[in-house]
Coordinates of N, CA and C in Angstrom, one line a residue:
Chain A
X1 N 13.6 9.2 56.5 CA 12.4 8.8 57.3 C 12.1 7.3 57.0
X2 N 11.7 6.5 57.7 CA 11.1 4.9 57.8 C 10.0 5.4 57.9
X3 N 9.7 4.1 56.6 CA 8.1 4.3 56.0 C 7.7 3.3 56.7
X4 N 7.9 2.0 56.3 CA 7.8 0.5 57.1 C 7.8 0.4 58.7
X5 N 6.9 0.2 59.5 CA 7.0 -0.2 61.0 C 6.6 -1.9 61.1
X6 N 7.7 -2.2 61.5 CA 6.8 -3.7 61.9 C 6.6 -3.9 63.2
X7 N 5.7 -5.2 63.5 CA 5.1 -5.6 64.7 C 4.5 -6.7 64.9
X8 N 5.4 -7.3 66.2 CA 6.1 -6.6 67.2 C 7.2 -6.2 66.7
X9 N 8.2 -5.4 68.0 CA 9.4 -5.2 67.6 C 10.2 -6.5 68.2
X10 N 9.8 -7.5 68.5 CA 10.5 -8.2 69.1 C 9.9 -9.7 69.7
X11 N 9.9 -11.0 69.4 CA 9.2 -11.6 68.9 C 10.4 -13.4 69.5
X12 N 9.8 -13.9 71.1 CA 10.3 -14.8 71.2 C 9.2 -16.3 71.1
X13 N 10.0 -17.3 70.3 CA 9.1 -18.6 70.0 C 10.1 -20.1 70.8
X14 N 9.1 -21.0 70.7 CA 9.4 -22.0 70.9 C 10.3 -22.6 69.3
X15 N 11.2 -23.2 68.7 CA 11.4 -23.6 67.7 C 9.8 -25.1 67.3
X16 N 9.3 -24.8 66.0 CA 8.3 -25.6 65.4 C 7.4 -24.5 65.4
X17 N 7.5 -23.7 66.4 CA 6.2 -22.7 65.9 C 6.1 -22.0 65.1
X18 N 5.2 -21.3 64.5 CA 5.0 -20.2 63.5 C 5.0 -18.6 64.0
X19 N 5.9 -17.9 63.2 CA 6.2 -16.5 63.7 C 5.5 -16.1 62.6
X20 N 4.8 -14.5 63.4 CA 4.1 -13.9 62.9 C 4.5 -12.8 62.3
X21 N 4.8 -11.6 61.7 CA 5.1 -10.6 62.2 C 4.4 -9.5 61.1
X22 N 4.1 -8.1 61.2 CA 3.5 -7.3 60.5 C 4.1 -5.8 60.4
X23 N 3.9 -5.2 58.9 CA 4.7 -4.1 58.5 C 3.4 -3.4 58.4
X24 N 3.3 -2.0 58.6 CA 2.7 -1.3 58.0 C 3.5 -0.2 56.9
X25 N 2.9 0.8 56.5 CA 3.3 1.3 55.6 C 2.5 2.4 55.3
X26 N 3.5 3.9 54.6 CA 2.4 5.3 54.4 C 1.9 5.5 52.9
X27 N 2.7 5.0 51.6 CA 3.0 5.7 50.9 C 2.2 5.0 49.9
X28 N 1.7 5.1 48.6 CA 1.7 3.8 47.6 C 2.8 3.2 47.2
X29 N 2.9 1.8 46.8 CA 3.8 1.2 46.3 C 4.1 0.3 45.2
X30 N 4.8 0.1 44.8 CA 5.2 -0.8 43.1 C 5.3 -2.1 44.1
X31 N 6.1 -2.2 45.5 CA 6.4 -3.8 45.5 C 6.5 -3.6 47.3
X32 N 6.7 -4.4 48.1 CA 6.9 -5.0 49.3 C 8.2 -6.0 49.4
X33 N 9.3 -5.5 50.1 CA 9.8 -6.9 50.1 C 10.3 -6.9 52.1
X34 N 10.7 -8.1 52.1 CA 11.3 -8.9 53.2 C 12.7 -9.2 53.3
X35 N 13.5 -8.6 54.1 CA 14.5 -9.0 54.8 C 15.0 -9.5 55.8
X36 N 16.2 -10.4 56.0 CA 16.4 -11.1 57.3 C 17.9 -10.8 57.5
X37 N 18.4 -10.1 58.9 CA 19.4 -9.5 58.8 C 20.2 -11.0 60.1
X38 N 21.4 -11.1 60.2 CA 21.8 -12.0 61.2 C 22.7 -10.3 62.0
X39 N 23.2 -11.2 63.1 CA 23.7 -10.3 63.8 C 25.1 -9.9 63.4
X40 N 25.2 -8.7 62.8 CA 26.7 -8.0 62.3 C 26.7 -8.3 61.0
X41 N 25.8 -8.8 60.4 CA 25.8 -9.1 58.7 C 25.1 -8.4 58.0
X42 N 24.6 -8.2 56.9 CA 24.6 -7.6 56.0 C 22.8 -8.0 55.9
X43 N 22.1 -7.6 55.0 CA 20.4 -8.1 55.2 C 20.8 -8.9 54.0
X44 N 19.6 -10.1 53.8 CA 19.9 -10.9 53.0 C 18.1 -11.3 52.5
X45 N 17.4 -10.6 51.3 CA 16.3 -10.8 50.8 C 15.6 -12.2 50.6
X46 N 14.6 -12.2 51.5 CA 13.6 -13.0 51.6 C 12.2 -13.5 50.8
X47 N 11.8 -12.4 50.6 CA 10.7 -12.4 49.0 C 10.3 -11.1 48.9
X48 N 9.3 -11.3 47.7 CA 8.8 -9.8 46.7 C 7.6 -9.7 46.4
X49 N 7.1 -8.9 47.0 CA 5.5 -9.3 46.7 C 4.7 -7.7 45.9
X50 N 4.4 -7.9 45.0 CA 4.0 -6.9 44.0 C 3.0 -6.4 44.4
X51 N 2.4 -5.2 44.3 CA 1.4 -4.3 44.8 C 0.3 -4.9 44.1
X52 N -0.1 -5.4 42.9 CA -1.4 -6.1 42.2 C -1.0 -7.6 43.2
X53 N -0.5 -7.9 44.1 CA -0.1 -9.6 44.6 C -0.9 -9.2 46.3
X54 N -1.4 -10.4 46.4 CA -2.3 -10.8 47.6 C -1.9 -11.2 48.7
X55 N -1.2 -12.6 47.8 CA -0.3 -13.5 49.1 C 0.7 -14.0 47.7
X56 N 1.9 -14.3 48.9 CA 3.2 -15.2 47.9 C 3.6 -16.2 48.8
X57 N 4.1 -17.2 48.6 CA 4.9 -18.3 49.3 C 6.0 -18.5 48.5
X58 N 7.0 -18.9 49.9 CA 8.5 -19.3 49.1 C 8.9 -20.3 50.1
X59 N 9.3 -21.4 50.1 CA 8.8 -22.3 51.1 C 8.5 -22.4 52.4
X60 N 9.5 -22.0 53.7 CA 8.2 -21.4 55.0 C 7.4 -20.6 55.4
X61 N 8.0 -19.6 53.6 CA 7.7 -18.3 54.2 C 6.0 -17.7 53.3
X62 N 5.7 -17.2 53.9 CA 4.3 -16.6 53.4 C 4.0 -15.3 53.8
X63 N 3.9 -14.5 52.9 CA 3.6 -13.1 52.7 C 2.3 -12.5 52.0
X64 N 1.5 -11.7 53.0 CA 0.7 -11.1 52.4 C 0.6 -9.9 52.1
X65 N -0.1 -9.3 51.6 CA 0.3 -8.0 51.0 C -1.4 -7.0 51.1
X66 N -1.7 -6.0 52.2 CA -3.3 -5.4 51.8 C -3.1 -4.0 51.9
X67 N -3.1 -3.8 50.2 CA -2.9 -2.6 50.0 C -3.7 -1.4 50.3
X68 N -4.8 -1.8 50.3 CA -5.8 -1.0 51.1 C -6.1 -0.3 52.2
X69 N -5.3 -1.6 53.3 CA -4.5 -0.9 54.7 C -3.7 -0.9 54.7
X70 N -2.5 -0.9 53.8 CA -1.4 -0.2 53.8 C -0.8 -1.4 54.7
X71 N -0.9 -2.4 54.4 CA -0.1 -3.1 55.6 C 0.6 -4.8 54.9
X72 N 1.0 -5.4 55.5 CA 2.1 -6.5 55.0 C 2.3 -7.2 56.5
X73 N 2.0 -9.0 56.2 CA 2.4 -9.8 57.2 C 3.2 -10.5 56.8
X74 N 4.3 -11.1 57.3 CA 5.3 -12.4 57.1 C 4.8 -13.4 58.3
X75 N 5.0 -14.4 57.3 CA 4.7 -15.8 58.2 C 5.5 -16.5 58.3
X76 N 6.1 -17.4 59.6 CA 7.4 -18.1 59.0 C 6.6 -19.1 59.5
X77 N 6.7 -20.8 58.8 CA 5.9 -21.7 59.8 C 7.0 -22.5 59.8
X78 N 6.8 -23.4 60.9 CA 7.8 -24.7 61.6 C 9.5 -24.1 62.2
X79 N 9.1 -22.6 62.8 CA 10.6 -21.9 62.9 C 11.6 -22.9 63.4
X80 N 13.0 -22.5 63.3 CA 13.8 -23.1 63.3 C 15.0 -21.9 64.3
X81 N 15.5 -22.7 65.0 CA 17.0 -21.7 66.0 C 17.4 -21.0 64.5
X82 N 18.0 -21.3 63.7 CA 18.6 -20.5 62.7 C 17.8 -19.6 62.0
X83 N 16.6 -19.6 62.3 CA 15.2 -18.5 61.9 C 15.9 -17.2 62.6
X84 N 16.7 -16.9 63.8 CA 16.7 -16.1 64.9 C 17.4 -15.2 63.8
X85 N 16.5 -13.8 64.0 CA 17.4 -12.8 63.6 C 16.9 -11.7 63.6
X86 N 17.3 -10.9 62.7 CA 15.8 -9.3 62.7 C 15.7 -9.7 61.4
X87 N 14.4 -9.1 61.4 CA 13.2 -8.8 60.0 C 13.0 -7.4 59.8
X88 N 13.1 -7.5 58.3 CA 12.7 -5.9 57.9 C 12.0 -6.1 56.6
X89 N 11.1 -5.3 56.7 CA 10.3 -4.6 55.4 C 10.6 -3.7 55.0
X90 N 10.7 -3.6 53.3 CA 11.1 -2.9 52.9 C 10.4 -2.6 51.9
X91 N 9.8 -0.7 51.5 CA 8.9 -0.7 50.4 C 9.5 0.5 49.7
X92 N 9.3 0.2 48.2 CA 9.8 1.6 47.4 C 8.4 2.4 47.1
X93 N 8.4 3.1 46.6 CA 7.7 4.6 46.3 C 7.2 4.6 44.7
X94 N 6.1 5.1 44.4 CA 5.6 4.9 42.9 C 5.9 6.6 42.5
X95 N 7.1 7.4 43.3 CA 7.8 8.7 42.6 C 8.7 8.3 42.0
X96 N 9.5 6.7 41.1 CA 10.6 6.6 40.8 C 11.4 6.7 41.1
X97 N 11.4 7.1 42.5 CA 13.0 6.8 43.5 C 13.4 5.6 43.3
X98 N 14.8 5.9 43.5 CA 15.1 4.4 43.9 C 15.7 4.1 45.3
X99 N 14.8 4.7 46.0 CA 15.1 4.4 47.3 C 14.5 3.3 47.7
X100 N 14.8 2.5 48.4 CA 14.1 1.7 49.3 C 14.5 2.2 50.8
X101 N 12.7 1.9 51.4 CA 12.5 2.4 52.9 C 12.4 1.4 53.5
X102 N 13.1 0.8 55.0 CA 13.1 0.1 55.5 C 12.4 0.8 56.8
X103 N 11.8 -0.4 57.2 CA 11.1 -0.6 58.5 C 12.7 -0.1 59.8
X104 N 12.2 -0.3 61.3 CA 13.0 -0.4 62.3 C 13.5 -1.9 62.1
X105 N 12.1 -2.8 62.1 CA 13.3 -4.3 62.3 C 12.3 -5.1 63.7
X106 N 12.3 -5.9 63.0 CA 11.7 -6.5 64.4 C 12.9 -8.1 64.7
X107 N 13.0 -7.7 65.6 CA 13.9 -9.0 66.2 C 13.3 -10.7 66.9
X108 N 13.5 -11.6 65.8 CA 13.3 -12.6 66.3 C 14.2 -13.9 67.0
X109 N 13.6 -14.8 68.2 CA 14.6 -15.7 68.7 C 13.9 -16.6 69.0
X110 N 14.3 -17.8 68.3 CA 13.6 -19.2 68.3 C 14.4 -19.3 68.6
X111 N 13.9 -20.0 70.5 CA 15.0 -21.3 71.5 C 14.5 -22.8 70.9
X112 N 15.7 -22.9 71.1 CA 15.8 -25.0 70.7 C 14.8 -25.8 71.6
Chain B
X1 N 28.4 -16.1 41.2 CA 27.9 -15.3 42.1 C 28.5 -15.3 43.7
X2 N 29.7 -14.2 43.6 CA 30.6 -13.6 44.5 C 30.1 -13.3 45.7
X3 N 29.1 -12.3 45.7 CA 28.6 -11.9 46.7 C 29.2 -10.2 46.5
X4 N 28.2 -9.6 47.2 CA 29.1 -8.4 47.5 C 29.9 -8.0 48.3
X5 N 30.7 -7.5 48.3 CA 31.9 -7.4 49.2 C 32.5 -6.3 49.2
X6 N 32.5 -5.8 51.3 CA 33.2 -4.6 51.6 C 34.2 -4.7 52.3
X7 N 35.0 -3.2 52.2 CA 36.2 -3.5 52.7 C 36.5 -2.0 53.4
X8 N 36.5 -2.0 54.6 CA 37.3 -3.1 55.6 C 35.7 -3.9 56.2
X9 N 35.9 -4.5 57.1 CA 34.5 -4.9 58.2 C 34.5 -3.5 59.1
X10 N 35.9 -3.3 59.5 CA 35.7 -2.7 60.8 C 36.9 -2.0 60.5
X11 N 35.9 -0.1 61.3 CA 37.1 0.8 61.1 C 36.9 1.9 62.6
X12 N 37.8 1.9 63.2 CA 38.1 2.5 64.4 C 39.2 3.9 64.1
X13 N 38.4 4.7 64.3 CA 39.2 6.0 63.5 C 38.6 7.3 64.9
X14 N 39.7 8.5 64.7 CA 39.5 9.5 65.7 C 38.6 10.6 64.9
X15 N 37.8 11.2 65.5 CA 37.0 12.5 65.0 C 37.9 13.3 64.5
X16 N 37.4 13.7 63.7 CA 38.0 14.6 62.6 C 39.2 13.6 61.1
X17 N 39.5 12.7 61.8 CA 40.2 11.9 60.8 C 38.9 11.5 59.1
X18 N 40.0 11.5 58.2 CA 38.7 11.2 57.0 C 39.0 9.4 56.9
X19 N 38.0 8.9 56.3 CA 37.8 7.3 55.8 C 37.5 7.2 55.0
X20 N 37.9 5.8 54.4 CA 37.2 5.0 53.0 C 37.0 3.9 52.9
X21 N 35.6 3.6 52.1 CA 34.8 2.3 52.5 C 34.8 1.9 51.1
X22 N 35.1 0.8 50.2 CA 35.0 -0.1 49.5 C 34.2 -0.8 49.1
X23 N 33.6 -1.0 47.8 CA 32.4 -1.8 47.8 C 32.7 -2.3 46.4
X24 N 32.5 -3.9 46.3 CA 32.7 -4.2 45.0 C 31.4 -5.4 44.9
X25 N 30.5 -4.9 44.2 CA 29.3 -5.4 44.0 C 29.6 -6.9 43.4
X26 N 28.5 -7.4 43.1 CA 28.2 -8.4 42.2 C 28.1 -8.2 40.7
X27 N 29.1 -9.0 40.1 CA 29.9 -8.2 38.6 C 29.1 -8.0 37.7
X28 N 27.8 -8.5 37.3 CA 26.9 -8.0 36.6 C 25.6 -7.1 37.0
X29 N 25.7 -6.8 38.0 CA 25.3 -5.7 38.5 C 25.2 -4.3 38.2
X30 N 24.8 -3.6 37.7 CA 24.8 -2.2 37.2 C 24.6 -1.0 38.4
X31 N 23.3 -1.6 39.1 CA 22.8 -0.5 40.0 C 23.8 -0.6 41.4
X32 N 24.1 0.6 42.2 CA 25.0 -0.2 43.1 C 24.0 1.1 44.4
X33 N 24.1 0.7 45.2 CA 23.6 1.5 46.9 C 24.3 1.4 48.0
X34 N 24.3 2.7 48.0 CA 25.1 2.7 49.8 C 23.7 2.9 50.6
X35 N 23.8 2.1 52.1 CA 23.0 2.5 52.7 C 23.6 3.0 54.4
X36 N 23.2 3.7 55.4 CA 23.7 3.5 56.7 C 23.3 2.8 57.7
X37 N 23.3 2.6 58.7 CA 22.2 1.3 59.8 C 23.4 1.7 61.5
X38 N 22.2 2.6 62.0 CA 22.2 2.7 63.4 C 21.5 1.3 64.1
X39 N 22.5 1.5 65.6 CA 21.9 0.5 65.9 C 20.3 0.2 66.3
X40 N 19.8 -0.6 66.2 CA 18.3 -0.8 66.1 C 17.4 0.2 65.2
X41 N 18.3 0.3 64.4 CA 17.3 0.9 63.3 C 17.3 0.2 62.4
X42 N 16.9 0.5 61.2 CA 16.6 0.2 60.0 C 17.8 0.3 58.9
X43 N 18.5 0.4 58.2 CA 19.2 0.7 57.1 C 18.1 2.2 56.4
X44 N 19.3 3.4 56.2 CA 18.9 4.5 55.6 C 19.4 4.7 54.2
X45 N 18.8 5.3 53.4 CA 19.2 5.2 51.9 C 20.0 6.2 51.9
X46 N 21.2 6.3 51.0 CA 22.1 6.9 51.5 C 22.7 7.5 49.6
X47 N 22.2 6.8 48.9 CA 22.9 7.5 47.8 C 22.6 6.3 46.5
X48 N 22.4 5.9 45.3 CA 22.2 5.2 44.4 C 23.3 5.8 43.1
X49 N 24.0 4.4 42.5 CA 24.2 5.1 41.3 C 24.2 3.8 39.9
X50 N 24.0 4.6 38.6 CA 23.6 3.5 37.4 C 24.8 3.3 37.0
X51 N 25.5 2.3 37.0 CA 26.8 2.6 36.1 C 27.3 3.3 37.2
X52 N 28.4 4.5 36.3 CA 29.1 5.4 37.0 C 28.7 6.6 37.6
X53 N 27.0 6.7 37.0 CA 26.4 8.0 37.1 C 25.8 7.7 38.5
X54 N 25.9 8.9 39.6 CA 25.1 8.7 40.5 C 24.0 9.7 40.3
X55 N 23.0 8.8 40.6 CA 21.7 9.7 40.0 C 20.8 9.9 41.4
X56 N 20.7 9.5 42.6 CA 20.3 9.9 43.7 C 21.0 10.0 44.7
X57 N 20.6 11.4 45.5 CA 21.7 11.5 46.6 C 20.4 12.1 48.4
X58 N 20.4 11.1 48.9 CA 19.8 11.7 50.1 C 20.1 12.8 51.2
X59 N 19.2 13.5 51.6 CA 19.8 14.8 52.5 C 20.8 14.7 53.6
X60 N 21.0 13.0 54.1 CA 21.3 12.4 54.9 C 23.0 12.3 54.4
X61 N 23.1 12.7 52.9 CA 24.8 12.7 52.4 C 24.8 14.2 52.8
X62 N 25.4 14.4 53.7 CA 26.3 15.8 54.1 C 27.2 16.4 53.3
X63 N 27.4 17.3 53.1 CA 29.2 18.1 51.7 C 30.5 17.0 52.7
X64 N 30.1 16.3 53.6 CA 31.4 15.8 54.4 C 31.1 14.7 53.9
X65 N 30.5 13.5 52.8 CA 30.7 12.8 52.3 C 30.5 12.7 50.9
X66 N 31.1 11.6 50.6 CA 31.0 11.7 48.9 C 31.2 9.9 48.5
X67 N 30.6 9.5 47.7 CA 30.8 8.8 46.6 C 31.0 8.6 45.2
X68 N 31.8 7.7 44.7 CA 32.3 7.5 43.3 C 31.7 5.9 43.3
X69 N 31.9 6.4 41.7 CA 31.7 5.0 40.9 C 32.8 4.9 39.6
X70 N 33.8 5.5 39.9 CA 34.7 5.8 38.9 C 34.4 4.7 37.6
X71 N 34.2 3.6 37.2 CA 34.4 2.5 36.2 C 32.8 2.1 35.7
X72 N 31.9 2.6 36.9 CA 30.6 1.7 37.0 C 31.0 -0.2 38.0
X73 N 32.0 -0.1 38.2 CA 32.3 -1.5 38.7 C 32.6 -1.3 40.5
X74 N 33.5 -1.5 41.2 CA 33.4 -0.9 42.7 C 33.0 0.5 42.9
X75 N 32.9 1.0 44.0 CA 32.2 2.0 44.7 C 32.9 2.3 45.7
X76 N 33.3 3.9 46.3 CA 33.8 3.8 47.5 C 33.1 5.2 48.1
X77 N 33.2 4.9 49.6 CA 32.4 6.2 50.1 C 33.7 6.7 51.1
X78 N 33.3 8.1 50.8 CA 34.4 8.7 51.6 C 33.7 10.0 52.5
X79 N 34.2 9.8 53.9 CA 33.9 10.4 54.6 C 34.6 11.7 55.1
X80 N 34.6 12.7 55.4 CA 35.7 13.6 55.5 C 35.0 14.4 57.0
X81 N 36.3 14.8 57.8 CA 35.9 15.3 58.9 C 35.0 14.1 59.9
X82 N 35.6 13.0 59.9 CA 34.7 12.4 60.9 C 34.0 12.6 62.1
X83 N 32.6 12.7 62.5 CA 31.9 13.3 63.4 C 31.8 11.5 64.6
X84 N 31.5 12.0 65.5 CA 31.1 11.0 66.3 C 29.7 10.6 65.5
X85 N 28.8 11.2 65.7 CA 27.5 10.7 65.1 C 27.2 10.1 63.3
X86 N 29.2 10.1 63.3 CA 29.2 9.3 62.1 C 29.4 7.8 62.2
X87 N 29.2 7.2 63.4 CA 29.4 6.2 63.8 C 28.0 5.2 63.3
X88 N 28.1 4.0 62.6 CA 27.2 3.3 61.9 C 27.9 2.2 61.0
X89 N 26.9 1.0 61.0 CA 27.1 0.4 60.0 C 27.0 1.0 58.7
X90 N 27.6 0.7 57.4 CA 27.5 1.1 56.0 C 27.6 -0.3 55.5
X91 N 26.3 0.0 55.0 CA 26.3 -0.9 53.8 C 26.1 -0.7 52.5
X92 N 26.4 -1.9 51.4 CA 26.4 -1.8 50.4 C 25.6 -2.5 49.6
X93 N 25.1 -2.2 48.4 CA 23.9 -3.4 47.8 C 24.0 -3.2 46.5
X94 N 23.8 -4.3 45.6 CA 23.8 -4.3 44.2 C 22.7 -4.7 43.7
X95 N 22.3 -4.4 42.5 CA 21.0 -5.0 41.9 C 21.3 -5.0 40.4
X96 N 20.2 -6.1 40.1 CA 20.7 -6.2 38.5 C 19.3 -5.6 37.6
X97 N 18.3 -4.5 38.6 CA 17.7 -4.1 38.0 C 16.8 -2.4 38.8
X98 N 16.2 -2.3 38.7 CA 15.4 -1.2 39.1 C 14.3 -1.7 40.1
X99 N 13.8 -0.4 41.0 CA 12.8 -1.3 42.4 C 11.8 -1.5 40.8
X100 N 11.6 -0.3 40.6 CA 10.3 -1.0 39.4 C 10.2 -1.8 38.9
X101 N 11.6 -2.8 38.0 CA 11.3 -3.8 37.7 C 11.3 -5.0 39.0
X102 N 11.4 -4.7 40.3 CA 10.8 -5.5 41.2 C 12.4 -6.5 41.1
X103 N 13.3 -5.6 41.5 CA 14.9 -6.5 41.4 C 15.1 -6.0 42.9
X104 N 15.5 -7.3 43.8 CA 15.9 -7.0 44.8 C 16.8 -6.5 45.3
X105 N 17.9 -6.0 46.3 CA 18.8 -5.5 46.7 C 19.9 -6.7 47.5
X106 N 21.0 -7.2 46.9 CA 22.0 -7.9 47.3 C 22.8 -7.3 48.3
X107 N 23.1 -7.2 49.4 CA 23.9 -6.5 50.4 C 25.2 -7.5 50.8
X108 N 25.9 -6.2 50.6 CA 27.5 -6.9 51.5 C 27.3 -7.3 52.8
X109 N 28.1 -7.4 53.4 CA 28.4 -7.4 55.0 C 28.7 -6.4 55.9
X110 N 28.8 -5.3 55.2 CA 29.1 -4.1 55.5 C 30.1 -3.8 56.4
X111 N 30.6 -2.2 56.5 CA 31.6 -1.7 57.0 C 31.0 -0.9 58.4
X112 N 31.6 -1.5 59.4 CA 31.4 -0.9 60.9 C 32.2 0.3 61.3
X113 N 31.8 1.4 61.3 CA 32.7 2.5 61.5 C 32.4 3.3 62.8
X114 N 33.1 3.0 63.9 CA 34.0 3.8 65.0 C 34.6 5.0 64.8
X115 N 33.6 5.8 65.5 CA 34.3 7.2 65.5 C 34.9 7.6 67.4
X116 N 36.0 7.7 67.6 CA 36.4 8.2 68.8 C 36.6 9.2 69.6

């Protein structure tokens, strides 16, 4: 089952703009993280944001985290063409799994 | 820092034929994961193991698949009886720690598997 839904599922910008996008989530959690998948590749981890954590930055990127609504936004500011790809959230479980649950994915495309 | 790396990219096989997918993590790496990824979905968790021990296995692993970790070092998944709706990306991921201790997941490029 996908715990993570983001939103939108799909998400077209001007390149210099800022993308928005938002995860929700059912479960409690140890951490939050962000992935950025290219097309036919593999996901490739974007940041980590800890269930006691608010907001994180990692240089365009900025993550919030409100555990209270169960929910998580990514920011990407000054997008770039090579920004284009899908985004996923991904949260683990405070049962000691070691599963990580991924969102569907939301697909983004910054034209030049 | 290698990367993780599977093998093949791409496998085009007939139903009922069996397969095998390769995974050779990032060498200091202990934890290793298979995951699956339909299209427009998400990646499904598919199985974990520490070392050589696999210590989690999702409902989503059928008796028609199996993984090893023979060494604790590569990983291979093997699929037996291939079904059409075994058609998916597989991927692979390595970590040099636990979600608890907040260690991210390294992914290959994963293996595209064509069922006919």
């Amino acid at each position: 089952s996908q715990q993570g839904e983001e939103d939108p599922q799909a998400l077209s910008i001007q390149e210099g703009e800022n993308a928005t996008m938002n995860c929700s989530y059912k479960t409690s959690i140890n951490n939050l993280q962000w992935y950025r998948q290219n097309s036919g590749r593999g996901l490739v981890h974007l940041i980590l944001i800890r269930s006691n954590e608010r907001e994180k930055h990692s240089g365009r990127l900025r993550v919030t985290l409100d555990t209270s609504k169960k929910s998580s936004s990514l920011l990407i500011t000054a997008s770039r063409a090579a920004d284009t790809a899908s985004y996923f959230c991904a949260t683990d479980n405070q049962g000691g799994s070691e599963k990580l649950v991924f969102g569907k994915g939301m697909k983004l495309t910054v034209n030049p | 820092d290698t990367g993780v790396s599977q093998n093949p990219r791409h496998k085009i096989t007939k139903r009922g034929q069996n397969v095998t997918f390769r995974c050779d993590p990032i060498s200091e790496h202990n934890r290793l994961y298979w995951y699956r990824q339909t299209l427009g979905q998400g990646p499904e968790f598919l199985t974990y193991f520490q070392n050589e021990a696999q210590l989690e296995k999702s409902r989503l692993l059928s008796d028609r698949f199996s993984a090893e970790r023979p060494k604790g070092s590569f990983s291979t998944l093997e699929i037996q009886r291939t079904e059409q709706g075994d058609s998916a990306m597989y991927l692979c991921a390595s970590s040099s720690g636990t979600l608890g201790t907040n260690s991210p997941l390294h992914f290959g490029n994963g293996t595209r598997l064509t069922v006919t």
